[in-house]
């Protein structure tokens, strides 16, 4: 069986290497440079070793392409393209639409189309199927299903194999074939009654995280005015064996999922006449954290950051990955620069970002820790500046949330 995977990013490449053990995989991406890099056996994401990519390429089980015609003889097509927000923060299905165009124009025999991209309930039924049909020259009769991705790049304990996977087809046959496909490399498959339930479950999982992160961020501010440690309080609450789940404060949420997916849920709620007050508010509280961090740093530094050299430590949105999408560091840096600070950043995992390179971990007036990668030593952070503000809770004995 040949599997075409549209989009070779965090999700698509991860699924590609797992599927390569059992299927012939062609990874389709519109990014020519990325495709060339993958065909040279170089992985661009954490969690996918280049050596594994090379092994499957050598065995003739994996290749990458930008040519739509290379997916023509696939038996299964998986969609794993971005689902961002538009400038006015509405769901942006343009990449899904483009992927559907590629499938419609190139796949001329009936196949199973599985969507792994995160989107609102109804996307498979009302957008993907009609779009592929629109771009197909003839009526083909593909099967359609959804299996939302839950991969957490950089995570060691849960991966494609041991993370339970939800799925549902538009028809029983689509569900069955989807189960067959994933059961080779995923231990636990959970069928739900409709694609809409699977789509909604994925959005709710990430909304649950966003709302709880907002709550703990708000609590961090309350704990600060009360003069108690937020971390000690959370650890104390966490001794309750039921009914509590610990989330930790931060300078804000980042990545492609948590700051984005809840807006998909809010948008579909509002389209149906329901205000998504809680979801919108959580987003605001999280976005506000960057300003709060800079306010605290400014207050600790005689009320002015003018001309101060500030080193932001860790600009990836979470530890041990190079992913800077929606990173809270961006807003923190923006607030700092508006207040006259001279900002540089240190993050050797990210290395280059927005035309700037990772600076030395030393010599600043002020250091603000946004993300602490494992390979950055606490001692080095402590020596980087006379004043340090930590938003991670990992650096002992300094100011922080
Ligand atoms: N990153 C995660 O941790 C994660 C986890 C779960 C779900 N998701 C969801 O999975 C989807 C993909 O996310 P990602 O993180 O893999 O994105 P990504 O940005 O890492 O990768 C997407 C890839 O798709 C390519 N692409 C875009 N449009 C294309 C098109 N029309 N044809 C071919 N290739 C195209 C891009 O060049 C890029 O390489 C999103 O819906 C996201 O919300 C992501």
Short mmCIF file of C-alpha atoms and ligand atoms in Angstrom, two decimals:
data_model
loop_
_atom_site.label_atom_id
_atom_site.label_comp_id
_atom_site.label_asym_id
_atom_site.label_seq_id
_atom_site.Cartn_x
_atom_site.Cartn_y
_atom_site.Cartn_z
CA UNK A 1 0.00 0.00 0.00
CA UNK A 2 1.19 3.48 -0.81
CA UNK A 3 0.43 6.34 1.55
CA UNK A 4 0.71 10.00 0.56
CA UNK A 5 1.09 12.47 3.39
CA UNK A 6 0.32 16.07 2.48
CA UNK A 7 2.42 18.41 4.64
CA UNK A 8 5.79 17.31 6.04
CA UNK A 9 5.91 19.42 9.19
CA UNK A 10 5.71 18.36 12.83
CA UNK A 11 2.67 16.19 12.24
CA UNK A 12 3.19 14.99 8.69
CA UNK A 13 6.83 13.96 9.05
CA UNK A 14 6.18 12.21 12.36
CA UNK A 15 3.39 10.15 10.86
CA UNK A 16 5.52 9.53 7.76
CA UNK A 17 8.31 7.80 9.69
CA UNK A 18 5.93 5.68 11.74
CA UNK A 19 3.96 4.67 8.64
CA UNK A 20 7.15 3.92 6.65
CA UNK A 21 7.68 0.79 8.72
CA UNK A 22 4.54 -0.72 7.17
CA UNK A 23 3.77 1.20 4.00
CA UNK A 24 5.48 2.92 1.13
CA UNK A 25 5.22 6.61 2.06
CA UNK A 26 5.47 9.65 -0.16
CA UNK A 27 5.67 12.91 1.74
CA UNK A 28 4.22 15.75 -0.31
CA UNK A 29 5.08 19.31 0.67
CA UNK A 30 4.92 22.60 -1.20
CA UNK A 31 8.21 23.70 0.33
CA UNK A 32 10.89 22.77 -2.23
CA UNK A 33 13.82 23.34 0.16
CA UNK A 34 12.26 21.16 2.82
CA UNK A 35 11.59 18.39 0.32
CA UNK A 36 15.22 18.49 -0.87
CA UNK A 37 16.42 18.38 2.73
CA UNK A 38 14.20 15.40 3.55
CA UNK A 39 15.40 13.59 0.44
CA UNK A 40 18.96 14.15 1.68
CA UNK A 41 17.87 12.36 4.86
CA UNK A 42 17.89 15.41 7.13
CA UNK A 43 15.03 15.76 9.57
CA UNK A 44 13.91 19.25 10.57
CA UNK A 45 11.94 18.36 13.65
CA UNK A 46 12.66 17.06 17.12
CA UNK A 47 11.51 13.53 17.68
CA UNK A 48 12.29 12.40 14.12
CA UNK A 49 15.88 11.23 13.88
CA UNK A 50 17.63 11.83 10.58
CA UNK A 51 19.00 8.29 10.80
CA UNK A 52 15.45 6.88 10.81
CA UNK A 53 14.56 8.99 7.79
CA UNK A 54 17.68 7.73 6.02
CA UNK A 55 16.85 4.13 6.88
CA UNK A 56 13.39 4.35 5.30
CA UNK A 57 14.67 6.29 2.29
CA UNK A 58 17.37 3.66 1.69
CA UNK A 59 14.80 0.88 1.95
CA UNK A 60 12.71 2.69 -0.68
CA UNK A 61 9.92 3.24 1.86
CA UNK A 62 10.07 7.02 2.16
CA UNK A 63 10.57 9.83 -0.31
CA UNK A 64 9.53 13.45 -0.36
CA UNK A 65 8.13 15.37 -3.29
CA UNK A 66 6.62 18.64 -4.46
CA UNK A 67 5.06 16.99 -7.51
CA UNK A 68 1.33 16.37 -7.25
CA UNK A 69 1.57 13.57 -9.82
CA UNK A 70 3.65 11.53 -7.32
CA UNK A 71 0.59 11.01 -5.14
CA UNK A 72 -1.59 9.82 -8.02
CA UNK A 73 -1.16 6.11 -7.26
CA UNK A 74 -1.57 6.38 -3.48
CA UNK A 75 -4.11 4.19 -1.69
CA UNK A 76 -4.38 6.43 1.35
CA UNK A 77 -3.90 10.20 1.52
CA UNK A 78 -3.33 11.89 4.88
CA UNK A 79 -3.79 15.66 5.22
CA UNK A 80 -1.38 17.27 7.74
CA UNK A 81 -1.23 20.94 6.76
CA UNK A 82 -1.38 24.02 9.01
CA UNK A 83 -4.68 25.40 10.24
CA UNK A 84 -3.71 28.88 11.48
CA UNK A 85 -5.77 32.01 12.09
CA UNK A 86 -6.29 34.84 9.62
CA UNK A 87 -5.14 38.38 10.48
CA UNK A 88 -8.52 39.05 12.05
CA UNK A 89 -8.14 35.85 14.10
CA UNK A 90 -10.63 33.70 12.22
CA UNK A 91 -10.05 30.04 11.18
CA UNK A 92 -7.89 29.94 8.06
CA UNK A 93 -8.66 26.86 5.95
CA UNK A 94 -6.63 28.04 2.95
CA UNK A 95 -3.95 25.33 3.43
CA UNK A 96 -6.65 22.67 3.72
CA UNK A 97 -8.22 24.02 0.56
CA UNK A 98 -4.85 23.88 -1.24
CA UNK A 99 -4.27 20.30 -0.04
CA UNK A 100 -7.73 19.35 -1.33
CA UNK A 101 -6.83 20.90 -4.68
CA UNK A 102 -3.68 18.77 -4.85
CA UNK A 103 -5.69 15.64 -4.06
CA UNK A 104 -8.57 16.52 -6.39
CA UNK A 105 -6.35 17.31 -9.34
CA UNK A 106 -4.03 14.33 -8.97
CA UNK A 107 -5.79 11.36 -7.41
CA UNK A 108 -7.98 9.74 -9.99
CA UNK A 109 -8.85 6.41 -8.33
CA UNK A 110 -10.90 5.98 -5.11
CA UNK A 111 -8.73 6.32 -2.01
CA UNK A 112 -9.12 6.81 1.72
CA UNK A 113 -8.58 10.49 2.65
CA UNK A 114 -7.76 11.01 6.33
CA UNK A 115 -7.60 14.49 7.84
CA UNK A 116 -5.15 14.95 10.74
CA UNK A 117 -5.16 18.75 10.68
CA UNK A 118 -6.98 20.36 13.58
CA UNK A 119 -10.17 22.17 12.66
CA UNK A 120 -13.73 22.81 13.79
CA UNK A 121 -16.51 20.20 13.71
CA UNK A 122 -17.89 19.81 10.21
CA UNK A 123 -14.58 20.45 8.40
CA UNK A 124 -14.31 16.94 6.96
CA UNK A 125 -17.93 16.71 5.89
CA UNK A 126 -18.59 20.29 4.77
CA UNK A 127 -15.20 21.53 3.53
CA UNK A 128 -12.77 18.72 2.71
CA UNK A 129 -15.08 16.33 0.88
CA UNK A 130 -16.79 19.06 -1.22
CA UNK A 131 -13.43 20.73 -1.97
CA UNK A 132 -11.81 17.51 -3.21
CA UNK A 133 -14.91 16.79 -5.29
CA UNK A 134 -14.80 20.34 -6.68
CA UNK A 135 -11.20 19.90 -7.87
CA UNK A 136 -11.67 16.36 -9.25
CA UNK A 137 -12.36 16.10 -12.96
CA UNK A 138 -14.79 13.22 -12.45
CA UNK A 139 -16.89 11.76 -9.63
CA UNK A 140 -14.53 9.34 -7.89
CA UNK A 141 -16.11 8.20 -4.62
CA UNK A 142 -13.26 8.56 -2.13
CA UNK A 143 -13.68 7.46 1.46
CA UNK A 144 -13.23 10.18 4.11
CA UNK A 145 -12.25 10.05 7.76
CA UNK A 146 -10.75 12.14 10.52
CA UNK A 147 -8.10 11.20 13.03
CA UNK A 148 -6.96 14.32 14.89
CA UNK A 149 -3.27 14.39 15.70
CA UNK A 150 -2.17 14.49 19.34
CA UNK A 151 1.60 14.44 18.86
CA UNK A 152 3.53 16.56 21.35
CA UNK A 153 6.93 17.21 19.75
CA UNK A 154 9.89 16.83 22.09
CA UNK A 155 7.95 14.60 24.48
CA UNK A 156 9.67 11.39 25.53
CA UNK A 157 6.92 9.41 27.25
CA UNK A 158 4.08 9.61 24.71
CA UNK A 159 4.40 9.14 20.96
CA UNK A 160 2.43 7.89 17.97
CA UNK A 161 2.53 4.34 19.31
CA UNK A 162 1.26 4.76 22.84
CA UNK A 163 -0.99 7.82 22.53
CA UNK A 164 -4.60 6.67 22.03
CA UNK A 165 -5.93 7.91 18.72
CA UNK A 166 -9.51 9.02 18.01
CA UNK A 167 -11.03 8.34 14.62
CA UNK A 168 -14.31 8.36 12.72
CA UNK A 169 -15.24 8.00 9.07
CA UNK A 170 -18.03 9.53 7.08
CA UNK A 171 -19.02 5.92 6.35
CA UNK A 172 -18.46 2.60 8.15
CA UNK A 173 -16.08 1.50 5.40
CA UNK A 174 -13.99 4.65 5.89
CA UNK A 175 -13.87 4.01 9.66
CA UNK A 176 -12.80 0.42 9.16
CA UNK A 177 -10.02 1.31 6.72
CA UNK A 178 -8.83 4.09 8.99
CA UNK A 179 -8.61 1.63 11.86
CA UNK A 180 -6.63 -0.81 9.68
CA UNK A 181 -4.21 1.93 8.67
CA UNK A 182 -3.38 3.21 12.15
CA UNK A 183 -3.55 -0.11 13.99
CA UNK A 184 -0.14 -1.05 12.54
CA UNK A 185 1.66 1.68 14.46
CA UNK A 186 -0.75 2.83 17.15
CA UNK A 187 -1.62 0.66 20.17
CA UNK A 188 -5.01 2.10 21.02
CA UNK A 189 -7.63 3.32 18.61
CA UNK A 190 -10.85 4.85 19.85
CA UNK A 191 -13.71 5.07 17.39
CA UNK A 192 -16.27 7.81 17.97
CA UNK A 193 -19.72 8.05 16.43
CA UNK A 194 -19.03 10.85 13.93
CA UNK A 195 -16.17 12.89 12.48
CA UNK A 196 -17.68 15.93 14.20
CA UNK A 197 -17.17 14.33 17.64
CA UNK A 198 -13.52 13.59 16.84
CA UNK A 199 -12.98 17.13 15.54
CA UNK A 200 -14.68 18.66 18.60
CA UNK A 201 -12.76 16.43 21.04
CA UNK A 202 -9.44 17.66 19.66
CA UNK A 203 -10.51 21.30 20.02
CA UNK A 204 -11.85 20.71 23.51
CA UNK A 205 -8.61 19.03 24.65
CA UNK A 206 -6.60 22.09 23.71
CA UNK A 207 -9.23 24.53 24.98
CA UNK A 208 -9.12 22.72 28.34
CA UNK A 209 -5.39 23.40 28.46
CA UNK A 210 -5.73 27.01 27.40
CA UNK A 211 -8.40 27.77 30.01
CA UNK A 212 -6.49 26.06 32.82
CA UNK A 213 -3.27 27.81 31.86
CA UNK A 214 -5.14 31.14 31.95
CA UNK A 215 -6.51 30.27 35.38
CA UNK A 216 -3.08 29.46 36.79
CA UNK A 217 -1.62 32.57 35.17
CA UNK A 218 -4.28 34.68 36.85
CA UNK A 219 -3.62 32.86 40.11
CA UNK A 220 0.12 33.62 39.81
CA UNK A 221 -0.73 37.31 39.81
CA UNK A 222 -3.07 36.91 42.79
CA UNK A 223 -0.41 34.93 44.70
CA UNK A 224 2.11 37.69 43.98
CA UNK A 225 -0.05 40.47 45.47
CA UNK A 226 -0.78 38.22 48.46
CA UNK A 227 2.94 37.66 48.93
CA UNK A 228 2.76 33.86 48.72
CA UNK A 229 4.59 31.46 46.43
CA UNK A 230 2.46 30.33 43.51
CA UNK A 231 4.59 27.20 43.10
CA UNK A 232 4.37 26.16 46.75
CA UNK A 233 0.61 26.76 46.65
CA UNK A 234 0.22 24.66 43.49
CA UNK A 235 2.32 21.85 44.98
CA UNK A 236 0.15 21.99 48.09
CA UNK A 237 -3.07 21.81 46.03
CA UNK A 238 -1.55 18.96 44.02
CA UNK A 239 -1.42 16.72 47.12
CA UNK A 240 -5.17 16.25 46.67
CA UNK A 241 -5.41 12.86 44.97
CA UNK A 242 -8.56 13.64 42.96
CA UNK A 243 -10.33 16.57 41.32
CA UNK A 244 -7.19 18.66 40.75
CA UNK A 245 -4.79 18.83 37.84
CA UNK A 246 -1.66 20.93 38.12
CA UNK A 247 -0.88 23.55 35.49
CA UNK A 248 2.01 25.97 35.89
CA UNK A 249 2.21 29.70 35.12
CA UNK A 250 4.21 31.15 32.25
CA UNK A 251 4.76 34.27 30.17
CA UNK A 252 1.93 33.05 27.93
CA UNK A 253 1.01 30.08 25.76
CA UNK A 254 2.79 29.37 22.50
CA UNK A 255 2.95 26.84 19.72
CA UNK A 256 0.60 26.14 16.89
CA UNK A 257 -2.11 24.53 19.01
CA UNK A 258 -3.06 26.07 22.37
CA UNK A 259 -3.19 29.74 21.28
CA UNK A 260 -4.97 28.82 18.03
CA UNK A 261 -7.30 25.83 18.38
CA UNK A 262 -9.63 27.34 21.04
CA UNK A 263 -10.35 30.17 18.60
CA UNK A 264 -11.60 27.57 16.12
CA UNK A 265 -14.04 26.36 18.79
CA UNK A 266 -15.05 29.92 19.69
CA UNK A 267 -15.58 30.79 16.01
CA UNK A 268 -17.87 27.84 15.38
CA UNK A 269 -19.80 28.58 18.61
CA UNK A 270 -20.27 32.22 17.61
CA UNK A 271 -21.29 31.21 14.09
CA UNK A 272 -24.07 29.27 15.77
CA UNK A 273 -25.14 32.26 17.88
CA UNK A 274 -23.37 31.25 21.12
CA UNK A 275 -20.86 33.59 22.73
CA UNK A 276 -17.65 31.76 23.69
CA UNK A 277 -16.98 34.14 26.58
CA UNK A 278 -14.81 31.83 28.63
CA UNK A 279 -12.58 30.83 25.71
CA UNK A 280 -12.06 34.42 24.54
CA UNK A 281 -11.28 35.55 28.09
CA UNK A 282 -8.73 32.78 28.62
CA UNK A 283 -6.98 33.89 25.46
CA UNK A 284 -6.86 37.49 26.70
CA UNK A 285 -5.53 36.51 30.13
CA UNK A 286 -2.74 34.46 28.53
CA UNK A 287 -1.84 37.20 26.05
CA UNK A 288 -1.71 39.74 28.89
CA UNK A 289 0.98 37.75 30.73
CA UNK A 290 3.77 39.12 28.55
CA UNK A 291 2.92 42.69 29.57
CA UNK A 292 2.61 41.61 33.21
CA UNK A 293 6.10 40.06 33.14
CA UNK A 294 7.60 43.24 31.69
CA UNK A 295 5.69 45.38 34.22
CA UNK A 296 7.16 43.32 37.07
CA UNK A 297 10.68 43.57 35.65
CA UNK A 298 10.31 47.31 35.12
CA UNK A 299 9.00 47.84 38.65
CA UNK A 300 11.97 45.90 40.09
CA UNK A 301 14.37 48.09 38.10
CA UNK A 302 13.45 51.51 39.49
CA UNK A 303 10.47 51.83 37.13
CA UNK A 304 12.48 52.21 33.92
CA UNK A 305 13.94 49.91 31.28
CA UNK A 306 15.24 52.77 29.13
CA UNK A 307 18.69 51.90 27.78
CA UNK A 308 18.96 48.70 29.86
CA UNK A 309 20.40 45.66 28.14
CA UNK A 310 17.91 42.82 28.53
CA UNK A 311 18.68 39.22 27.62
CA UNK A 312 15.64 37.03 26.96
CA UNK A 313 16.61 33.44 27.68
CA UNK A 314 14.76 30.81 25.66
CA UNK A 315 12.59 32.01 22.77
CA UNK A 316 11.15 28.63 21.73
CA UNK A 317 7.60 28.26 22.98
CA UNK A 318 8.54 25.26 25.12
CA UNK A 319 11.69 23.47 26.29
CA UNK A 320 13.89 21.38 24.00
CA UNK A 321 12.19 22.27 20.71
CA UNK A 322 13.12 24.88 18.09
CA UNK A 323 9.48 25.82 17.49
CA UNK A 324 8.88 29.57 17.88
CA UNK A 325 5.34 29.72 16.56
CA UNK A 326 3.21 32.06 18.70
CA UNK A 327 5.96 32.10 21.32
CA UNK A 328 5.35 34.34 24.33
CA UNK A 329 8.94 35.57 23.93
CA UNK A 330 7.85 37.61 20.92
CA UNK A 331 5.37 39.73 22.90
CA UNK A 332 7.77 40.05 25.84
CA UNK A 333 10.48 41.38 23.49
CA UNK A 334 7.98 43.74 21.87
CA UNK A 335 6.97 45.23 25.26
CA UNK A 336 10.61 45.52 26.33
CA UNK A 337 11.63 47.36 23.15
CA UNK A 338 8.65 49.73 23.43
CA UNK A 339 9.96 50.68 26.85
CA UNK A 340 13.41 51.50 25.53
CA UNK A 341 15.27 48.32 26.52
CA UNK A 342 18.09 47.04 24.31
CA UNK A 343 17.02 43.45 23.81
CA UNK A 344 18.96 40.39 22.71
CA UNK A 345 18.01 36.76 23.19
CA UNK A 346 19.77 33.51 23.88
CA UNK A 347 18.46 30.24 22.51
CA UNK A 348 20.92 27.89 20.84
CA UNK A 349 18.16 25.39 20.04
CA UNK A 350 16.38 28.02 17.92
CA UNK A 351 19.72 29.61 16.83
CA UNK A 352 18.26 32.17 14.38
CA UNK A 353 14.91 33.89 14.51
CA UNK A 354 13.40 36.98 12.89
CA UNK A 355 16.73 37.86 11.29
CA UNK A 356 18.59 37.74 14.62
CA UNK A 357 20.94 35.14 16.08
CA UNK A 358 21.21 33.65 19.53
CA UNK A 359 23.37 35.92 21.72
CA UNK A 360 25.89 34.94 24.39
CA UNK A 361 24.44 33.92 27.73
CA UNK A 362 26.18 36.70 29.63
CA UNK A 363 26.80 40.39 30.09
CA UNK A 364 23.26 41.81 30.35
CA UNK A 365 21.78 44.19 32.95
CA UNK A 366 18.64 42.08 33.12
CA UNK A 367 17.84 38.49 32.10
CA UNK A 368 14.31 37.16 31.68
CA UNK A 369 13.89 33.40 31.43
CA UNK A 370 10.98 32.51 29.16
CA UNK A 371 11.89 28.91 28.27
CA UNK A 372 14.58 26.76 29.85
CA UNK A 373 15.98 24.10 27.57
CA UNK A 374 17.57 21.15 29.38
CA UNK A 375 21.02 21.90 28.01
CA UNK A 376 21.09 25.43 29.47
CA UNK A 377 22.67 25.16 32.90
CA UNK A 378 21.10 26.96 35.84
CA UNK A 379 24.51 28.25 36.90
CA UNK A 380 25.04 29.90 33.52
CA UNK A 381 21.66 31.61 33.76
CA UNK A 382 22.47 32.84 37.27
CA UNK A 383 25.74 34.34 36.00
CA UNK A 384 24.16 36.01 32.95
CA UNK A 385 22.96 39.23 34.64
CA UNK A 386 22.79 40.89 38.07
CA UNK A 387 18.97 40.86 37.93
CA UNK A 388 17.09 37.76 36.74
CA UNK A 389 13.36 37.26 36.34
CA UNK A 390 12.23 33.67 35.87
CA UNK A 391 8.87 32.80 34.29
CA UNK A 392 9.49 29.04 34.38
CA UNK A 393 9.76 28.30 38.09
CA UNK A 394 12.97 26.36 37.42
CA UNK A 395 15.61 28.85 38.60
CA UNK A 396 15.99 28.94 42.35
CA UNK A 397 16.58 32.09 44.37
CA UNK A 398 15.68 34.71 41.76
CA UNK A 399 12.65 36.94 41.16
CA UNK A 400 9.87 35.33 39.15
CA UNK A 401 6.18 34.59 38.71
N1 LIG B 1 2.66 20.63 15.91
C1 LIG B 1 1.93 19.95 16.75
O1 LIG B 1 2.38 19.65 17.83
C2 LIG B 1 0.52 19.52 16.41
C3 LIG B 1 -0.12 18.61 17.25
C4 LIG B 1 -1.40 18.19 16.95
C5 LIG B 1 -2.05 18.70 15.84
N2 LIG B 1 -1.42 19.63 15.04
C6 LIG B 1 -2.15 20.11 13.86
O2 LIG B 1 -1.62 19.45 12.70
C7 LIG B 1 -1.67 20.33 11.58
C8 LIG B 1 -0.27 20.49 10.99
O3 LIG B 1 0.55 21.11 11.97
P1 LIG B 1 2.15 21.05 11.93
O4 LIG B 1 2.58 21.46 13.29
O5 LIG B 1 2.59 19.75 11.39
O6 LIG B 1 2.45 22.22 10.89
P2 LIG B 1 3.89 22.58 10.26
O7 LIG B 1 3.84 24.02 9.98
O8 LIG B 1 4.99 22.03 11.10
O9 LIG B 1 3.94 21.78 8.90
C9 LIG B 1 3.03 21.95 7.89
C10 LIG B 1 3.70 21.62 6.58
O10 LIG B 1 2.68 21.67 5.59
C11 LIG B 1 3.25 22.27 4.43
N3 LIG B 1 2.13 22.75 3.63
C12 LIG B 1 1.34 23.81 3.83
N4 LIG B 1 0.40 23.87 2.89
C13 LIG B 1 0.62 22.83 2.06
C14 LIG B 1 -0.02 22.37 0.89
N5 LIG B 1 -1.07 22.97 0.39
N6 LIG B 1 0.49 21.27 0.30
C15 LIG B 1 1.56 20.64 0.80
N7 LIG B 1 2.21 21.03 1.92
C16 LIG B 1 1.71 22.11 2.53
C17 LIG B 1 4.18 23.32 4.93
O11 LIG B 1 5.16 23.64 3.97
C18 LIG B 1 4.78 22.62 6.16
O12 LIG B 1 5.96 21.93 5.85
C19 LIG B 1 -2.30 21.62 12.08
O13 LIG B 1 -3.68 21.56 11.87
C20 LIG B 1 -2.01 21.57 13.57
O14 LIG B 1 -2.94 22.32 14.32
C21 LIG B 1 -0.15 20.03 15.30
#
